[in-house]
Short mmCIF file of C-alpha atoms in Angstrom, two decimals:
data_model
loop_
_atom_site.label_atom_id
_atom_site.label_comp_id
_atom_site.label_asym_id
_atom_site.label_seq_id
_atom_site.Cartn_x
_atom_site.Cartn_y
_atom_site.Cartn_z
CA MET X 1 12.75 -1.31 -11.78
CA ALA X 2 14.38 -2.97 -8.78
CA HIS X 3 17.70 -4.76 -9.16
CA ALA X 4 18.02 -3.64 -12.78
CA GLY X 5 21.13 -2.75 -14.73
CA LYS X 6 23.43 -4.94 -12.68
CA THR X 7 24.82 -7.02 -15.54
CA LEU X 8 26.16 -3.78 -17.10
CA THR X 9 25.47 -5.27 -20.53
CA GLU X 10 24.10 -3.53 -23.59
CA GLN X 11 21.52 -6.31 -23.88
CA GLU X 12 20.08 -5.51 -20.47
CA TYR X 13 20.03 -1.76 -21.04
CA THR X 14 18.38 -2.23 -24.42
CA LEU X 15 15.73 -4.25 -22.61
CA LEU X 16 15.30 -1.50 -20.01
CA ASP X 17 14.85 1.06 -22.78
CA GLU X 18 12.29 -1.14 -24.52
CA LEU X 19 10.34 -1.56 -21.28
CA GLY X 20 10.39 2.18 -20.64
CA VAL X 21 12.35 1.95 -17.38
CA VAL X 22 13.47 5.37 -16.09
CA TRP X 23 14.55 4.53 -12.53
CA VAL X 24 16.80 1.68 -11.37
CA LEU X 25 17.11 0.72 -7.71
CA ASP X 26 19.78 -1.28 -5.94
CA THR X 27 21.17 -1.70 -2.44
CA PHE X 28 24.65 -0.26 -1.82
CA TYR X 29 25.45 -2.82 0.86
CA TRP X 30 27.69 -1.66 3.67
CA ARG X 31 29.38 -5.08 3.70
CA ASN X 32 30.41 -4.65 0.06
CA ILE X 33 31.72 -1.12 0.54
CA GLU X 34 33.54 -1.47 3.88
CA SER X 35 34.23 -5.16 4.38
CA GLU X 36 37.36 -4.21 6.30
CA GLN X 37 37.07 -1.46 8.86
CA GLY X 38 38.22 1.88 7.51
CA VAL X 39 38.82 0.58 3.99
CA PHE X 40 36.19 1.78 1.52
CA ASP X 41 35.90 0.12 -1.88
CA PHE X 42 33.31 1.62 -4.24
CA SER X 43 34.52 -0.11 -7.40
CA ARG X 44 31.52 -2.39 -8.01
CA TYR X 45 29.07 0.46 -7.44
CA ASP X 46 31.13 2.90 -9.51
CA ALA X 47 30.71 0.57 -12.47
CA TYR X 48 26.97 0.28 -11.83
CA VAL X 49 26.42 4.02 -11.39
CA ASN X 50 28.58 5.04 -14.35
CA LYS X 51 26.83 2.61 -16.67
CA ALA X 52 23.36 3.66 -15.53
CA ILE X 53 24.21 7.33 -16.01
CA SER X 54 25.65 6.70 -19.46
CA GLU X 55 22.40 4.94 -20.40
CA GLY X 56 20.24 7.80 -19.13
CA LYS X 57 18.81 6.06 -16.06
CA LYS X 58 18.05 7.63 -12.70
CA ILE X 59 19.40 5.83 -9.65
CA ILE X 60 17.91 5.05 -6.24
CA ALA X 61 20.64 3.82 -3.90
CA VAL X 62 19.56 2.01 -0.73
CA LEU X 63 21.89 2.45 2.27
CA ALA X 64 21.48 -0.59 4.46
CA TYR X 65 22.50 -3.49 6.64
CA ASP X 66 25.67 -4.54 8.38
CA THR X 67 29.28 -5.50 7.75
CA PRO X 68 31.30 -8.57 8.85
CA TRP X 69 33.56 -6.82 11.37
CA LEU X 70 30.61 -5.38 13.32
CA ASN X 71 28.07 -6.84 15.77
CA ASN X 72 29.87 -10.18 16.32
CA GLY X 73 27.89 -11.69 13.45
CA ARG X 74 24.49 -10.28 14.42
CA ARG X 75 22.78 -9.45 11.15
CA ARG X 76 20.63 -6.46 10.18
CA TYR X 77 21.18 -4.60 13.40
CA ILE X 78 23.20 -1.52 14.30
CA SER X 79 23.42 -0.98 18.04
CA PRO X 80 23.41 2.59 19.37
CA GLY X 81 27.07 2.18 20.26
CA ASN X 82 27.91 1.16 16.68
CA THR X 83 25.81 3.85 15.01
CA PRO X 84 28.85 6.12 14.38
CA TYR X 85 30.36 3.38 12.19
CA PHE X 86 27.18 3.15 10.14
CA LEU X 87 27.05 6.94 9.81
CA ARG X 88 30.61 6.98 8.52
CA TYR X 89 29.67 4.44 5.83
CA VAL X 90 26.70 6.65 4.94
CA GLU X 91 28.85 9.77 4.79
CA GLU X 92 31.66 8.21 2.74
CA THR X 93 29.20 6.65 0.29
CA VAL X 94 27.15 9.81 -0.21
CA ARG X 95 30.29 11.92 -0.61
CA HIS X 96 31.74 9.50 -3.16
CA PHE X 97 28.57 9.44 -5.31
CA LYS X 98 27.55 13.06 -4.80
CA GLY X 99 25.92 14.35 -7.97
CA ARG X 100 25.69 10.88 -9.50
CA VAL X 101 23.00 9.16 -7.41
CA ASP X 102 19.58 10.76 -7.78
CA VAL X 103 17.87 9.47 -4.63
CA TRP X 104 19.18 8.01 -1.37
CA SER X 105 16.98 5.54 0.50
CA VAL X 106 17.60 4.81 4.18
CA TRP X 107 17.31 1.07 4.96
CA ASN X 108 14.66 -1.37 3.73
CA GLU X 109 11.51 -2.78 5.36
CA PRO X 110 12.58 -2.11 8.97
CA ASN X 111 9.19 -3.20 10.31
CA ILE X 112 9.83 -6.85 9.39
CA VAL X 113 12.90 -9.12 9.24
CA PHE X 114 15.30 -6.53 7.79
CA TRP X 115 15.77 -4.82 11.17
CA ARG X 116 16.61 -6.89 14.27
CA GLY X 117 16.68 -4.14 16.87
CA THR X 118 13.96 -2.26 18.67
CA ASN X 119 11.69 0.18 16.87
CA ARG X 120 13.09 3.10 18.87
CA GLU X 121 16.63 2.15 17.88
CA PHE X 122 15.65 2.21 14.23
CA TYR X 123 13.87 5.56 14.51
CA GLU X 124 17.06 7.12 15.84
CA LEU X 125 19.30 5.38 13.29
CA SER X 126 17.07 6.60 10.46
CA ARG X 127 16.95 10.15 11.83
CA LEU X 128 20.73 10.32 12.22
CA ALA X 129 21.39 8.77 8.80
CA THR X 130 19.06 11.28 7.13
CA GLN X 131 20.81 14.10 8.97
CA ARG X 132 24.25 12.83 7.93
CA ILE X 133 23.22 12.58 4.27
CA ARG X 134 21.92 16.15 4.39
CA GLU X 135 25.11 17.41 6.02
CA THR X 136 27.24 15.63 3.43
CA ASP X 137 25.18 16.75 0.43
CA PRO X 138 22.64 19.52 1.11
CA ASP X 139 21.13 18.96 -2.34
CA ALA X 140 20.52 15.24 -1.82
CA TYR X 141 17.00 13.83 -2.30
CA ILE X 142 16.27 11.40 0.53
CA ILE X 143 13.45 8.91 0.98
CA GLY X 144 12.94 6.81 4.08
CA GLY X 145 10.52 4.68 5.96
CA VAL X 146 10.63 2.04 3.23
CA PHE X 147 7.92 0.16 5.08
CA TRP X 148 6.58 -3.25 4.23
CA ARG X 149 2.87 -2.54 3.78
CA SER X 150 1.43 0.09 6.15
CA PRO X 151 2.45 -0.38 9.81
CA ALA X 152 0.54 2.36 11.62
CA SER X 153 2.35 2.24 14.97
CA PHE X 154 5.77 2.12 13.31
CA ILE X 155 4.99 5.10 11.07
CA ARG X 156 3.60 7.14 13.94
CA GLY X 157 6.61 6.18 16.04
CA MET X 158 8.97 7.51 13.39
CA HIS X 159 6.92 10.68 13.22
CA ARG X 160 7.06 11.22 16.99
CA ALA X 161 10.81 10.58 16.93
CA SER X 162 11.31 13.26 14.22
CA ALA X 163 12.67 10.59 11.89
CA ILE X 164 10.36 11.57 9.02
CA GLU X 165 10.53 15.36 8.93
CA GLY X 166 14.00 15.48 7.33
CA LEU X 167 12.98 13.28 4.39
CA ASP X 168 12.03 14.54 0.94
CA GLY X 169 9.66 11.63 0.47
CA ILE X 170 8.38 8.58 2.29
CA SER X 171 8.47 5.09 0.81
CA PHE X 172 6.51 1.89 1.26
CA HIS X 173 5.90 -1.50 -0.35
CA PRO X 174 2.15 -2.26 -0.73
CA TYR X 175 2.55 -6.00 -1.24
CA ALA X 176 -0.66 -8.04 -1.25
CA LEU X 177 -2.11 -11.13 -2.88
CA ASN X 178 -3.74 -9.13 -5.67
CA PRO X 179 -4.25 -5.55 -6.93
CA ILE X 180 -7.36 -5.03 -4.80
CA GLY X 181 -5.39 -5.90 -1.69
CA SER X 182 -2.51 -3.66 -2.76
CA ALA X 183 -4.91 -0.75 -3.28
CA GLN X 184 -6.34 -1.32 0.19
CA VAL X 185 -2.83 -1.22 1.68
CA HIS X 186 -2.21 2.02 -0.22
CA ASP X 187 -5.45 3.55 1.07
CA ARG X 188 -4.53 2.63 4.63
CA PHE X 189 -1.06 4.13 4.16
CA ASN X 190 -2.54 7.39 2.89
CA ARG X 191 -4.92 7.54 5.87
CA ILE X 192 -2.03 7.09 8.29
CA LEU X 193 -0.03 9.83 6.58
CA SER X 194 -3.04 12.11 6.70
CA SER X 195 -3.34 11.50 10.45
CA ILE X 196 0.19 12.85 10.97
CA ASP X 197 -0.29 15.71 8.47
CA TYR X 198 2.34 14.33 6.11
CA SER X 199 2.11 15.95 2.67
CA LYS X 200 5.42 15.22 0.94
CA PRO X 201 5.69 12.75 -1.98
CA VAL X 202 4.97 9.06 -1.52
CA TRP X 203 7.17 6.54 -3.32
CA VAL X 204 6.23 2.94 -4.02
CA SER X 205 9.77 1.59 -4.01
CA GLU X 206 8.75 -2.07 -4.37
CA ILE X 207 5.70 -3.91 -5.63
CA GLY X 208 5.34 -7.13 -7.58
CA TYR X 209 3.96 -10.67 -7.74
CA PRO X 210 5.71 -14.06 -8.03
CA THR X 211 4.62 -16.52 -10.70
CA ALA X 212 6.01 -19.64 -9.01
CA GLY X 213 6.61 -20.93 -5.52
CA TRP X 214 4.34 -20.76 -2.52
CA ILE X 215 0.79 -21.20 -3.84
CA PRO X 216 -1.04 -18.55 -1.78
CA LEU X 217 1.33 -15.87 -3.08
CA THR X 218 1.70 -16.91 -6.69
CA VAL X 219 -0.04 -15.44 -9.70
CA LYS X 220 -0.77 -17.46 -12.80
CA PRO X 221 1.49 -16.19 -15.59
CA GLU X 222 -1.55 -15.50 -17.76
CA ASP X 223 -2.99 -13.26 -15.02
CA LEU X 224 0.19 -11.25 -14.48
CA PRO X 225 -0.55 -8.61 -17.20
CA SER X 226 -3.83 -7.71 -15.48
CA TYR X 227 -2.12 -7.55 -12.09
CA VAL X 228 0.59 -5.27 -13.47
CA VAL X 229 -1.81 -2.80 -15.10
CA LYS X 230 -4.24 -2.69 -12.17
CA THR X 231 -1.48 -2.27 -9.59
CA ILE X 232 0.28 0.52 -11.46
CA VAL X 233 -2.97 2.36 -12.21
CA ASN X 234 -4.20 2.02 -8.63
CA SER X 235 -0.89 3.41 -7.32
CA ALA X 236 -0.95 6.28 -9.79
CA VAL X 237 -4.44 7.46 -8.93
CA ARG X 238 -3.61 7.25 -5.22
CA GLY X 239 -0.80 9.73 -5.63
CA ALA X 240 2.39 7.66 -5.92
CA ARG X 241 5.28 9.89 -6.99
CA THR X 242 7.25 7.02 -8.52
CA LEU X 243 6.70 3.26 -8.69
CA ILE X 244 9.51 0.71 -8.68
CA TRP X 245 8.55 -2.77 -9.87
CA TYR X 246 10.07 -5.74 -8.09
CA GLU X 247 11.90 -6.95 -10.10
CA LEU X 248 13.49 -7.27 -13.54
CA PHE X 249 14.82 -10.85 -13.71
CA ASP X 250 13.59 -14.18 -12.38
CA GLY X 251 16.17 -16.46 -10.82
CA PHE X 252 15.73 -19.20 -13.42
CA ASN X 253 14.40 -19.66 -16.94
CA ARG X 254 10.94 -20.84 -17.93
CA GLY X 255 10.48 -24.52 -17.08
CA GLU X 256 13.74 -24.73 -15.09
CA ILE X 257 12.42 -24.33 -11.55
CA PRO X 258 14.72 -26.37 -9.28
CA ARG X 259 13.07 -29.22 -7.40
CA ASP X 260 15.67 -29.34 -4.64
CA GLN X 261 14.95 -25.84 -3.34
CA SER X 262 12.43 -24.62 -0.78
CA LEU X 263 9.19 -22.94 -1.80
CA THR X 264 10.43 -19.78 -0.10
CA PHE X 265 13.57 -19.77 -2.27
CA ILE X 266 11.57 -20.37 -5.45
CA THR X 267 8.96 -17.72 -4.57
CA GLU X 268 11.54 -15.03 -3.88
CA ARG X 269 13.20 -15.68 -7.24
CA SER X 270 9.99 -15.65 -9.26
CA TYR X 271 9.05 -11.96 -9.08
CA GLY X 272 10.80 -11.01 -12.31
CA LEU X 273 9.12 -9.74 -15.45
CA VAL X 274 11.86 -11.31 -17.58
CA TYR X 275 13.62 -14.68 -17.44
CA PRO X 276 17.44 -14.76 -17.21
CA ASP X 277 17.65 -15.71 -20.91
CA PHE X 278 15.77 -12.44 -21.67
CA GLU X 279 12.50 -14.14 -22.58
CA ARG X 280 9.73 -11.86 -21.38
CA LYS X 281 6.83 -12.89 -19.23
CA SER X 282 3.56 -11.50 -20.55
CA GLY X 283 3.54 -9.05 -17.64
CA ALA X 284 6.53 -7.29 -19.19
CA HIS X 285 4.34 -6.11 -22.06
CA SER X 286 1.75 -4.61 -19.74
CA TYR X 287 4.49 -2.90 -17.75
CA GLU X 288 5.84 -1.45 -21.00
CA LEU X 289 2.42 -0.05 -21.91
CA CYS X 290 2.06 1.64 -18.54
CA ALA X 291 5.61 3.00 -18.70
CA ARG X 292 5.02 4.38 -22.18
CA TYR X 293 1.70 6.13 -21.59
CA LEU X 294 1.20 6.95 -17.92
CA PRO X 295 4.28 8.94 -16.77
CA ASP X 296 3.86 12.72 -16.83
CA SER X 297 0.12 12.35 -17.36
CA PHE X 298 -2.70 13.97 -15.42
CA TYR X 299 -5.42 11.77 -13.96
CA LEU X 300 -8.88 13.22 -14.54
CA PRO X 301 -11.25 11.35 -12.20
CA GLN X 302 -14.37 13.01 -13.65
CA LEU X 303 -13.77 11.33 -17.01
CA PRO X 304 -14.85 9.36 -18.89
CA LYS X 305 -18.41 10.58 -18.60
CA ARG X 306 -20.42 7.60 -17.38
CA GLU X 307 -24.10 7.16 -18.20
CA ASP X 308 -25.86 4.45 -16.20
CA ILE X 309 -22.60 2.54 -15.68
CA PRO X 310 -22.54 0.17 -12.68
CA SER X 311 -19.83 0.63 -10.07
CA ASN X 312 -18.18 -2.68 -10.89
CA ILE X 313 -17.00 -1.13 -14.19
CA VAL X 314 -13.95 0.89 -13.18
CA SER X 315 -12.49 3.51 -15.51
CA PHE X 316 -9.41 5.72 -15.42
CA TYR X 317 -8.64 8.55 -17.83
CA PHE X 318 -5.19 10.13 -18.18
CA ILE X 319 -3.91 12.84 -20.50
CA ASN X 320 -0.33 13.82 -21.19
CA ALA X 321 -0.18 17.57 -21.74
CA SER X 322 3.20 17.35 -23.47
CA THR X 323 2.43 14.65 -26.02
CA GLY X 324 -1.34 15.21 -26.26
CA ILE X 325 -1.93 11.46 -25.83
CA SER X 326 -5.03 10.37 -23.92
CA THR X 327 -5.17 7.00 -22.19
CA LEU X 328 -8.32 5.24 -21.03
CA ILE X 329 -8.11 2.07 -18.94
CA LEU X 330 -11.22 0.03 -18.10
CA TRP X 331 -12.00 -3.23 -16.38
CA ASN X 332 -14.83 -5.12 -14.71
CA ASP X 333 -14.49 -6.07 -11.03
CA ARG X 334 -17.05 -8.88 -11.41
CA LEU X 335 -16.65 -12.28 -12.99
CA ARG X 336 -19.49 -11.70 -15.40
CA PRO X 337 -18.51 -9.56 -18.42
CA GLY X 338 -20.73 -6.87 -19.85
CA SER X 339 -21.07 -4.96 -23.12
CA PHE X 340 -20.95 -1.17 -23.19
CA ALA X 341 -20.85 1.60 -25.76
CA LEU X 342 -17.78 3.82 -25.83
CA HIS X 343 -17.78 7.17 -27.65
CA LEU X 344 -14.34 8.73 -28.13
CA PRO X 345 -13.36 12.12 -29.63
CA THR X 346 -11.48 10.32 -32.42
CA ASP X 347 -10.40 6.89 -33.60
CA ALA X 348 -8.07 5.18 -31.17
CA LEU X 349 -5.82 2.18 -30.56
CA LYS X 350 -6.73 -0.75 -28.34
CA HIS X 351 -3.63 -2.40 -26.89
CA ASP X 352 -3.40 -6.05 -25.92
CA ILE X 353 -1.81 -5.94 -22.46
CA SER X 354 -0.43 -9.49 -22.80
CA THR X 355 1.43 -8.91 -26.07
CA GLY X 356 1.72 -5.15 -26.46
CA MET X 357 0.13 -5.40 -29.91
CA ALA X 358 -2.39 -2.72 -30.92
CA GLN X 359 -5.40 -2.65 -33.23
CA ALA X 360 -7.52 0.19 -34.52
CA LEU X 361 -10.57 1.09 -32.49
CA PRO X 362 -13.31 3.24 -34.11
CA SER X 363 -14.40 6.30 -32.18
CA ASN X 364 -17.82 4.70 -31.63
CA SER X 365 -17.48 1.11 -30.48
CA ILE X 366 -19.23 -1.61 -28.53
CA LEU X 367 -16.82 -3.15 -26.01
CA GLU X 368 -17.04 -6.21 -23.84
CA ILE X 369 -15.50 -5.32 -20.50
CA ASN X 370 -14.27 -8.14 -18.28
CA ARG X 371 -11.59 -8.53 -15.62
CA VAL X 372 -8.76 -8.09 -18.13
CA PRO X 373 -8.09 -4.35 -18.46
CA LEU X 374 -8.80 -2.60 -21.75
CA PHE X 375 -5.96 -0.22 -22.56
CA ILE X 376 -7.00 2.45 -25.09
CA THR X 377 -5.02 5.44 -26.37
CA TRP X 378 -5.63 8.24 -28.84
CA SER X 379 -4.15 11.56 -29.86
CA GLY X 380 -5.92 14.61 -28.44
CA SER X 381 -8.20 15.35 -25.54
CA GLY X 382 -11.99 15.68 -25.62
CA ILE X 383 -14.61 13.95 -23.52
CA PRO X 384 -14.89 10.16 -23.73
CA VAL X 385 -18.35 8.78 -22.87
CA LEU X 386 -19.16 5.30 -21.60
CA LEU X 387 -22.79 4.20 -22.01
CA GLN X 388 -24.89 1.29 -20.85
CA ILE X 389 -26.49 -0.62 -23.74
#
């Protein structure tokens, strides 16, 4: 979960536990750590890291951006001449948190507004920062790229500049208007990585949808649970190592959207799954279901066995070898619902993705499948069968 754990309160960490959050991500801003040249202050991030560790969370720390005494006020740019200053911030920060931060991430979305220099300048900055992290802590796990969507020329440029080879994983943000679009971005990203023979883990370090603001981007709150389930499932079956949802909290409570702010401001602060007063959006329940049942599971694409099932009925079967829990997720990509017979190895539970509530589901059932995902779990393996009726 992005930007989670920052209040340091028991209430927030109880919420994170309830949602099933394992990883928390935050930016360790250079300007906050070295606001005065040569003076490093880690106090605010020490509190964050220590609390997260005490609560059993894993930490992704993003190393990024500028500081007031550099660049004469030019933001989000490190010139080649100033790169040694950035590398010192990287080195001091990694040394200070060695053994406490689980993953280091170099920069954020350099292919859009978060980097103001040339592409070549960023490739070299990324390469040198990765090298400095490795020199400071040989055991560090480093992800980079952190691309917005799937910029082919930028990715290939980093590859040619040897700015990818030192990473343990590559990261991207498959933002789109809906889960279908996000899956298409992910497919394109995988094709690009295949073209450069990249085989290390892929991290989705941001993905989410706003529920208020600029109309073309917004999702109706009642549709958010479906978007959450479909996006997480689509990322999982495409090989994502870890998925970070953007983000935990909205900027304002339900019904309190400010009228004197721009649509851009409102949109950016409407990605949360939870309101500031801790009221959950319905999408929080679907996130919790995915976080409870999908991690550490194997995806078996050959199951369920489908007999005369049209292609618009999509199905995904996962099994957790440790817990023995099987999870079957189904939905219909067309507007028109259909009824189908489902035969399971045993009785199961059908979970409401909007509320998290579950009800018993007999092993032999007739189900109406529409665009809202069906989320079904049972204990044990076996072969589920989906039949046309």
